[in-house]
Structure formats: structure tokens, C-alpha cells
PDB file of C-alpha atoms in Angstrom:
ATOM      1  CA  MET A1021       0.939  64.865  27.076  1.00 50.00           C
ATOM      2  CA  ASN A1022      -1.058  62.069  25.514  1.00 59.00           C
ATOM      3  CA  LEU A1023      -4.697  62.133  26.683  1.00 61.00           C
ATOM      4  CA  THR A1024      -4.701  58.439  27.537  1.00 68.00           C
ATOM      5  CA  ASN A1025      -1.559  58.758  29.639  1.00 71.00           C
ATOM      6  CA  ASP A1026      -2.972  61.881  31.301  1.00 76.00           C
ATOM      7  CA  TYR A1027      -6.185  60.022  32.172  1.00 78.00           C
ATOM      8  CA  TYR A1028      -4.342  57.067  33.714  1.00 78.00           C
ATOM      9  CA  LEU A1029      -2.000  59.357  35.629  1.00 78.00           C
ATOM     10  CA  LYS A1030      -4.968  61.241  37.107  1.00 78.00           C
ATOM     11  CA  LEU A1031      -6.666  57.960  37.949  1.00 79.00           C
ATOM     12  CA  ALA A1032      -3.526  56.676  39.673  1.00 78.00           C
ATOM     13  CA  ASN A1033      -3.203  59.932  41.626  1.00 76.00           C
ATOM     14  CA  PHE A1034      -6.821  59.643  42.777  1.00 76.00           C
ATOM     15  CA  PHE A1035      -6.323  56.104  44.072  1.00 74.00           C
ATOM     16  CA  LEU A1036      -2.976  57.022  45.612  1.00 72.00           C
ATOM     17  CA  LEU A1037      -4.572  59.899  47.542  1.00 69.00           C
ATOM     18  CA  TYR A1038      -7.392  57.618  48.662  1.00 69.00           C
ATOM     19  CA  ILE A1039      -4.935  54.994  49.901  1.00 66.00           C
ATOM     20  CA  ILE A1040      -2.724  57.561  51.667  1.00 66.00           C
ATOM     21  CA  GLU A1041      -5.786  59.036  53.369  1.00 64.00           C
ATOM     22  CA  ALA A1042      -7.095  55.605  54.408  1.00 60.00           C
ATOM     23  CA  PRO A1043      -9.296  56.026  57.507  1.00 64.00           C
ATOM     24  CA  ASN A1044      -7.341  53.605  59.674  1.00 65.00           C
ATOM     25  CA  VAL A1045      -3.959  51.942  59.799  1.00 60.00           C
ATOM     26  CA  SER A1046      -5.203  48.406  59.127  1.00 63.00           C
ATOM     27  CA  GLU A1047      -6.860  49.523  55.892  1.00 65.00           C
ATOM     28  CA  ALA A1048      -3.711  51.384  54.855  1.00 60.00           C
ATOM     29  CA  LEU A1049      -1.607  48.269  55.494  1.00 62.00           C
ATOM     30  CA  ARG A1050      -4.062  46.096  53.572  1.00 68.00           C
ATOM     31  CA  LEU A1051      -3.851  48.456  50.591  1.00 66.00           C
ATOM     32  CA  ARG A1052      -0.055  48.886  50.642  1.00 66.00           C
ATOM     33  CA  PRO A1053       0.624  46.402  47.776  1.00 69.00           C
ATOM     34  CA  ILE A1054      -1.900  48.228  45.609  1.00 68.00           C
ATOM     35  CA  ARG A1055      -0.246  51.545  46.433  1.00 64.00           C
ATOM     36  CA  SER A1056       3.169  50.295  45.312  1.00 69.00           C
ATOM     37  CA  HIS A1057       1.687  49.091  42.009  1.00 67.00           C
ATOM     38  CA  ILE A1058      -0.021  52.438  41.451  1.00 68.00           C
ATOM     39  CA  ILE A1059       3.208  54.315  42.178  1.00 69.00           C
ATOM     40  CA  ARG A1060       5.127  52.065  39.773  1.00 71.00           C
ATOM     41  CA  TRP A1061       2.513  52.490  37.008  1.00 68.00           C
ATOM     42  CA  GLY A1062       2.476  56.249  37.645  1.00 68.00           C
ATOM     43  CA  ASP A1063       6.251  56.311  37.161  1.00 70.00           C
ATOM     44  CA  ILE A1064       5.986  54.276  33.959  1.00 70.00           C
ATOM     45  CA  ILE A1065       3.233  56.515  32.579  1.00 68.00           C
ATOM     46  CA  THR A1066       5.169  59.667  33.476  1.00 70.00           C
ATOM     47  CA  LYS A1067       8.380  58.398  31.831  1.00 72.00           C
ATOM     48  CA  THR A1068       6.457  57.303  28.735  1.00 69.00           C
ATOM     49  CA  SER A1069       4.784  60.701  28.511  1.00 68.00           C
ATOM     50  CA  GLN A1070       8.117  62.500  28.856  1.00 67.00           C
ATOM     51  CA  LYS A1071       9.621  60.357  26.084  1.00 70.00           C
ATOM     52  CA  SER A1072       6.673  61.082  23.776  1.00 70.00           C
ATOM     53  CA  GLU A1073       6.951  64.827  24.483  1.00 68.00           C
ATOM     54  CA  ILE A1074      10.670  64.755  23.655  1.00 69.00           C
ATOM     55  CA  THR A1075       9.914  62.830  20.458  1.00 73.00           C
ATOM     56  CA  GLN A1076       7.284  65.407  19.477  1.00 70.00           C
ATOM     57  CA  LEU A1077       9.714  68.262  20.116  1.00 69.00           C
ATOM     58  CA  ASN A1078      12.389  66.567  18.018  1.00 74.00           C
ATOM     59  CA  GLU A1079       9.927  66.022  15.173  1.00 74.00           C
ATOM     60  CA  GLU A1080       8.849  69.678  15.308  1.00 74.00           C
ATOM     61  CA  GLU A1081      12.474  70.856  15.128  1.00 72.00           C
ATOM     62  CA  ASN A1082      13.135  68.676  12.072  1.00 67.00           C
TER      63      ASN A1082
END
């Protein structure tokens, strides 16, 4: 996995855990839009990383 993608994925996971573990419901509701963005960026980063790994494997086989 690319180090940059790995860093951003870990950062997104940290914020996601913080938002899920929000101390009260009102804070969790206030942070919900941020959580959806983090989940979406996490998905994008994961898919990009998987594509780059597949590309690396293909290059190694050739």
C-alpha cells in the first residue's frame, strides 16, 4: 500500500472512531456530515490503494 494512502486511511479511521465514540448524542449528530465525508474518502483511498496494488502485481508478473 502506498504510504500516503496508508497515512490518510489511518487518519480517517482515527476521526471515524472519535466521531462514533462521541460523548453525547447531540455531538454525534452535529458531526454526522463529517463522518459521511470521512467514510467516503476512506472508501476512495481504499479503492485507489487496491488498484495500485493490482497494478504493481501486474507489473511484477510482466
